[in-house]
Amino acid sequence: MSVGQSMDPKITRNILFLLFALPGVAFASWVSRTPTIRDILNVSTAEMGVIIFGLAAGSLLGLLSTGHIISRIGGRSVILGSAFLIVVGFVIVGLGTAFSFTSLVFVGLVVFGSGYGAAEVALNVEGSAVENQLNKTLLPAFHGSFSMGTLVGAIIGSGAVGLHLPVVLHFGVIAIMIAAVTLYFYRFLPHDTGKEKEASTQKLGANMKAQLAVWKERRILFIGIIVLGMAFAEGSANDWLPLTMVDGYGVDSLTGSYMYGLFVTAMTIGRFTGGFLLDKYGRVPVLKGSAVLAAIGIILVIWGQHYLVAGMGVLLWGLGASLGFPVGLSAAGDNPRGAAARVGAVATIGYIAFLVGPPGLGFLGEHVGLLRALIVVLIGVSVAGLISGAAKPIRMKTEKSKFLR
């Protein structure tokens, strides 16, 4: 019996904490160097937006295709392949920057984004499987590990900027680190997580049809709406919170950055403590409570009248928004049969909210102001709270005649 097949799920859990952090390190490393890359390429902000679209397009490609691939070859192989794409994409972006070749940077971001999107689905499928094996809520903490990875990547990126390291050198070191860690640890993961026996024998068209069928499942669509509302709340804060505080409350840029730091801190705390609350009180009550916290927080930000009151709102907003995405993915993976397709579908909805929602909020804010535009975010989390019952766990009989909580 090979290492992957005989591995203790607790060891798999520990490895996943590390592997979840790697995409966070990569993503934050890219974000930290975007001002430098823009200046080197000598492009406008609008042109930089077009370049960054390559990352969004690649991410959607990875998200939409990965469920089908996992069902045929298993999550472990996809995790290795996604790391390869991230590494190659990072190197291409670094080289494109070094030679001031805009098209090469765009291509690199498409490749990087494809690996990033594929990793998000494959890691969540593995994480959901470990949850079921250990009968313990883990995905929020796994996503907390991703948040810690972004913090590490941001710190490394800030250091690279301070030392004036060339982007190609910075990204090259990150790529080597991701490759080395993944190559060493992926072999300890189970072989066939998410693999469907029927998928390996089905023709491609029939398998794709089966993968798309999950989008017709009422429960998955409602879970998707929950994730949509919560991910929109998270993505909107990531993109607009500092500017919202500056424009809405007249604070300086440093204070706006502190407010965003408060939000990220609240998100991280919520994700690392969420597992305890979920195991004690259950998904539905925690999701409802999270939606209420997020809604109160957003209300305080919109109508708080003073930046300190808004700061309290930012804290509640971050705590409330922290669990919606990981809990939705956990709920999508309740049934091991077809888990890859369902987790992939819900993850796609969540990342569409990240990618499409915030720009739309900016367009609305241009006309009514960013504070008033947040009313749309408030509506989203309110709807998520109202339909949170859709995430109620499915009672599945296991091989040991026990039931999932």
XYZ file of C-alpha atoms in Angstrom:
405
model
C 0.000 0.000 0.000
C 1.419 3.372 -0.986
C 1.939 6.399 1.215
C -1.103 8.242 -0.095
C -3.447 5.288 0.356
C -2.412 4.464 3.902
C -2.142 8.013 5.215
C -3.763 8.923 8.509
C -6.409 11.618 7.826
C -4.932 13.700 10.658
C -1.638 13.842 8.769
C -3.521 14.763 5.607
C -5.245 17.530 7.571
C -1.922 18.957 8.720
C -0.497 18.876 5.194
C -3.580 20.643 3.843
C -3.044 23.526 6.263
C 0.312 24.096 4.569
C -0.928 23.542 1.018
C -3.855 25.949 1.510
C -1.371 28.675 2.447
C 0.657 28.390 -0.779
C -1.903 29.975 -3.186
C -2.299 32.777 -0.630
C 1.452 33.425 -0.648
C 1.456 33.438 -4.452
C -1.546 35.738 -4.800
C -0.290 38.279 -2.252
C 3.176 38.214 -3.844
C 1.626 39.223 -7.162
C -0.557 41.952 -5.598
C 2.399 43.409 -3.675
C 4.357 43.981 -6.908
C 1.555 45.324 -9.125
C 2.615 49.006 -8.708
C 6.193 48.113 -9.639
C 5.085 46.000 -12.594
C 2.798 48.782 -13.846
C 5.659 51.272 -13.734
C 8.107 48.897 -15.472
C 5.615 48.117 -18.236
C 4.789 51.842 -18.470
C 1.056 51.235 -18.815
C -1.924 53.251 -17.607
C -4.213 52.118 -14.815
C -6.836 51.137 -17.390
C -4.280 49.117 -19.374
C -3.144 47.463 -16.149
C -6.761 46.509 -15.572
C -6.774 44.693 -18.911
C -3.563 42.866 -17.965
C -5.029 41.854 -14.590
C -8.057 40.485 -16.440
C -5.750 37.653 -17.540
C -5.633 36.477 -13.920
C -9.431 36.588 -13.648
C -9.909 34.755 -16.952
C -7.397 32.061 -16.017
C -8.991 31.621 -12.590
C -12.434 31.101 -14.096
C -10.998 28.610 -16.589
C -9.430 26.630 -13.742
C -12.566 26.787 -11.602
C -14.914 25.670 -14.368
C -12.796 22.781 -15.671
C -11.318 21.304 -12.498
C -14.357 19.448 -11.151
C -14.459 17.356 -14.330
C -10.721 16.647 -14.179
C -10.819 15.651 -10.494
C -13.636 13.206 -11.173
C -11.356 11.425 -13.664
C -7.907 11.504 -12.005
C -8.480 12.523 -8.369
C -7.658 15.617 -6.345
C -4.035 14.766 -5.522
C -2.893 14.843 -9.147
C -4.789 18.083 -9.739
C -3.075 19.724 -6.741
C 0.299 18.812 -8.249
C -0.748 20.048 -11.683
C -2.147 23.305 -10.303
C 1.132 23.981 -8.481
C 2.975 23.412 -11.774
C 0.764 25.998 -13.507
C 1.242 28.513 -10.685
C 5.024 28.073 -10.829
C 5.182 28.346 -14.631
C 2.844 31.336 -14.636
C 4.904 33.118 -11.990
C 8.107 32.591 -13.950
C 6.479 33.868 -17.154
C 5.178 37.001 -15.382
C 8.646 37.618 -13.948
C 10.317 37.242 -17.338
C 7.683 39.394 -19.031
C 8.348 42.127 -16.484
C 12.127 41.809 -16.857
C 11.857 42.277 -20.628
C 8.980 44.833 -20.401
C 6.857 42.528 -22.554
C 3.218 43.254 -21.692
C 1.742 40.352 -23.672
C 4.024 37.885 -21.894
C 2.873 39.192 -18.511
C -0.745 38.730 -19.617
C -0.077 35.140 -20.741
C 1.720 34.426 -17.483
C -1.267 35.669 -15.496
C -3.631 33.436 -17.476
C -1.444 30.409 -16.674
C -1.052 31.459 -13.032
C -4.793 32.087 -12.735
C -5.613 28.662 -14.183
C -3.416 27.013 -11.564
C -4.838 29.208 -8.816
C -8.447 28.369 -9.722
C -7.690 24.647 -10.055
C -5.915 24.637 -6.686
C -8.887 26.269 -4.974
C -11.264 23.528 -6.149
C -8.899 20.590 -5.575
C -7.827 21.741 -2.105
C -11.431 22.288 -1.031
C -12.418 18.836 -2.300
C -9.583 17.326 -0.244
C -10.519 19.464 2.744
C -14.170 18.445 2.555
C -13.166 14.781 2.412
C -10.977 15.136 5.523
C -13.861 16.849 7.318
C -16.059 13.849 6.601
C -13.376 11.382 7.695
C -12.657 13.145 10.995
C -16.267 14.297 11.535
C -14.928 17.755 12.384
C -15.364 21.163 10.757
C -12.062 22.143 9.161
C -12.643 24.188 6.000
C -12.950 27.542 7.818
C -9.550 26.942 9.437
C -8.119 25.832 6.081
C -9.300 29.138 4.613
C -7.778 30.864 7.625
C -4.502 29.246 6.615
C -4.971 30.753 3.153
C -5.424 34.155 4.830
C -2.211 33.604 6.790
C -0.518 32.767 3.501
C -1.630 36.092 2.045
C -0.172 37.832 5.101
C 3.161 36.033 4.630
C 3.157 36.837 0.910
C 2.416 40.490 1.620
C 5.270 40.701 4.133
C 7.694 39.053 1.702
C 6.470 41.340 -1.062
C 6.928 44.447 1.077
C 10.455 43.304 1.888
C 11.179 42.714 -1.797
C 9.948 46.212 -2.628
C 12.010 47.716 0.181
C 15.146 45.908 -1.004
C 14.401 46.825 -4.651
C 14.590 43.157 -5.672
C 13.837 42.567 -9.359
C 10.373 41.099 -9.870
C 11.824 38.121 -11.767
C 14.070 37.267 -8.810
C 11.276 37.701 -6.264
C 8.809 35.587 -8.256
C 11.492 33.028 -9.082
C 12.201 32.419 -5.389
C 8.468 32.119 -4.607
C 8.042 29.688 -7.532
C 10.901 27.475 -6.298
C 9.443 27.455 -2.786
C 5.958 26.480 -3.999
C 7.386 23.759 -6.249
C 9.584 22.287 -3.517
C 6.866 22.230 -0.845
C 4.225 20.775 -3.165
C 6.530 18.114 -4.616
C 7.489 16.935 -1.145
C 4.061 16.918 0.507
C 1.557 16.071 -2.253
C 2.592 12.374 -2.175
C 1.181 12.074 1.340
C -2.331 12.945 0.150
C -4.881 10.195 -0.599
C -4.796 8.987 -4.206
C -8.422 9.039 -5.270
C -10.206 11.843 -3.413
C -13.051 13.086 -5.603
C -12.425 10.448 -8.280
C -15.574 8.871 -9.683
C -15.313 5.313 -11.001
C -17.930 6.001 -13.649
C -16.090 9.109 -14.851
C -12.951 7.207 -15.853
C -14.980 4.912 -18.121
C -17.491 7.425 -19.467
C -16.983 9.241 -22.712
C -15.952 12.875 -22.332
C -19.324 14.268 -23.418
C -21.308 12.074 -21.050
C -19.023 12.924 -18.141
C -19.240 16.642 -18.833
C -23.030 16.349 -18.938
C -22.977 14.665 -15.530
C -20.720 17.430 -14.163
C -23.044 20.160 -15.442
C -26.089 18.415 -13.964
C -25.178 19.587 -10.453
C -26.092 23.143 -11.485
C -29.711 21.984 -11.642
C -29.730 20.770 -8.027
C -31.881 23.064 -5.900
C -29.714 22.632 -2.785
C -26.499 23.495 -4.646
C -28.076 26.586 -6.212
C -29.228 27.850 -2.806
C -25.818 27.141 -1.269
C -24.353 29.022 -4.222
C -26.534 32.044 -3.416
C -25.346 31.925 0.213
C -21.730 31.865 -0.956
C -22.465 34.573 -3.537
C -23.716 36.980 -0.869
C -20.906 36.282 1.590
C -18.125 36.236 -1.014
C -19.435 39.514 -2.429
C -19.203 40.996 1.060
C -15.624 39.771 1.420
C -14.502 40.790 -2.068
C -16.078 44.237 -1.802
C -14.156 44.953 1.397
C -10.919 43.692 -0.153
C -11.277 46.025 -3.119
C -13.063 49.087 -1.751
C -12.910 49.349 2.047
C -9.883 51.696 2.331
C -11.244 54.006 -0.365
C -14.737 53.855 1.167
C -13.367 55.069 4.507
C -11.325 57.823 2.842
C -14.186 59.090 0.663
C -17.020 58.421 3.086
C -15.462 59.585 6.365
C -12.676 61.903 5.248
C -9.896 59.925 6.962
C -6.384 59.815 5.541
C -5.038 56.919 3.458
C -3.124 55.450 6.402
C -6.295 55.226 8.500
C -8.071 53.647 5.543
C -5.312 51.026 5.380
C -5.663 50.390 9.118
C -9.383 49.799 8.633
C -8.647 47.229 5.965
C -6.109 45.590 8.274
C -8.837 45.409 10.929
C -11.121 43.684 8.434
C -8.469 41.106 7.435
C -7.675 40.442 11.098
C -11.366 39.877 11.872
C -11.672 37.524 8.883
C -8.670 35.485 10.029
C -9.910 35.246 13.627
C -13.373 34.249 12.428
C -12.013 31.454 10.267
C -9.707 29.981 12.888
C -12.404 30.032 15.592
C -15.308 29.144 13.332
C -14.724 25.393 13.451
C -15.400 25.297 17.197
C -18.637 27.250 16.810
C -19.799 25.143 13.872
C -19.166 21.869 15.691
C -20.939 23.131 18.798
C -23.971 24.892 17.298
C -24.216 23.569 13.733
C -23.985 25.152 10.306
C -27.360 26.830 10.000
C -27.360 28.763 13.320
C -23.751 29.881 12.752
C -24.477 30.995 9.187
C -27.524 32.952 10.356
C -25.515 34.548 13.136
C -22.692 35.352 10.717
C -25.110 37.036 8.322
C -26.575 39.100 11.185
C -23.086 40.196 12.310
C -22.084 41.117 8.753
C -25.348 43.010 8.202
C -24.974 45.001 11.450
C -21.372 45.745 10.552
C -22.235 47.023 7.081
C -25.064 49.130 8.522
C -22.612 50.740 10.957
C -20.193 51.432 8.101
C -22.906 53.012 5.926
C -24.712 55.059 8.578
C -22.228 55.196 11.467
C -21.624 58.966 11.063
C -18.149 58.674 12.683
C -15.141 56.680 11.579
C -14.748 55.014 14.998
C -18.316 53.712 14.814
C -17.598 52.589 11.258
C -14.481 50.860 12.586
C -16.654 48.779 14.917
C -18.750 47.981 11.863
C -15.669 46.865 9.933
C -14.804 44.446 12.750
C -18.316 42.922 12.745
C -18.359 42.870 8.939
C -15.119 40.863 8.843
C -16.221 38.410 11.535
C -19.589 37.909 9.843
C -18.229 37.437 6.328
C -15.474 35.031 7.359
C -17.400 31.759 7.343
C -19.841 31.976 4.437
C -17.484 30.828 1.686
C -15.762 27.898 3.485
C -18.990 26.673 5.087
C -20.735 26.762 1.708
C -17.952 24.661 0.175
C -18.140 22.258 3.099
C -21.892 21.873 2.592
C -21.406 21.285 -1.137
C -19.055 18.390 -0.347
C -21.375 16.594 2.082
C -22.025 13.784 -0.373
C -18.665 12.225 -1.383
C -20.268 11.005 -4.608
C -20.061 13.919 -7.013
C -18.302 16.122 -4.437
C -15.798 17.488 -6.945
C -18.497 18.766 -9.291
C -20.559 20.311 -6.489
C -17.609 21.961 -4.743
C -16.400 23.221 -8.125
C -19.805 24.717 -8.913
C -20.094 26.520 -5.565
C -16.462 27.691 -5.739
C -17.127 29.095 -9.217
C -20.113 31.067 -7.930
C -18.024 32.395 -5.059
C -15.143 33.499 -7.252
C -17.481 35.113 -9.751
C -18.720 37.177 -6.808
C -15.093 38.086 -6.022
C -14.232 38.963 -9.614
C -17.413 40.535 -10.973
C -19.111 41.951 -7.870
C -16.523 44.518 -6.714
C -16.081 46.170 -10.146
C -19.856 46.448 -10.359
C -19.896 48.024 -6.915
C -17.313 50.552 -8.107
C -19.490 51.455 -11.101
C -22.486 51.965 -8.796
C -20.363 53.936 -6.335
C -19.376 56.317 -9.133
C -23.039 57.372 -9.313
C -24.319 57.161 -5.730
C -21.137 57.111 -3.613
C -19.359 54.087 -2.188
C -21.150 54.190 1.169
C -24.592 54.022 -0.431
C -23.377 51.416 -2.897
C -22.715 49.122 0.082
C -26.497 48.759 0.444
C -26.227 46.160 -2.341
C -23.721 44.218 -0.209
C -26.110 44.498 2.748
C -28.900 42.993 0.656
C -26.606 40.137 -0.404
C -25.672 39.075 3.137
C -29.296 39.449 4.258
C -30.472 37.070 1.531
C -27.672 34.660 2.458
C -28.856 34.646 6.059
C -32.491 34.090 5.096
C -31.740 30.972 3.017
C -28.960 29.579 5.236
C -31.120 26.527 5.968
C -30.040 25.175 2.563
C -26.632 24.372 4.085
C -28.120 21.922 6.573
C -25.868 18.818 6.587
C -26.950 15.779 4.591
C -27.085 12.674 6.749
C -24.947 10.156 4.898
C -24.381 6.632 6.168
C -20.673 5.814 6.254
C -18.865 2.485 6.027
C -18.730 2.383 9.835
C -22.506 2.893 10.084
C -22.093 6.351 11.575
C -23.760 9.506 10.447
C -22.267 12.819 9.482
C -23.337 15.691 11.636
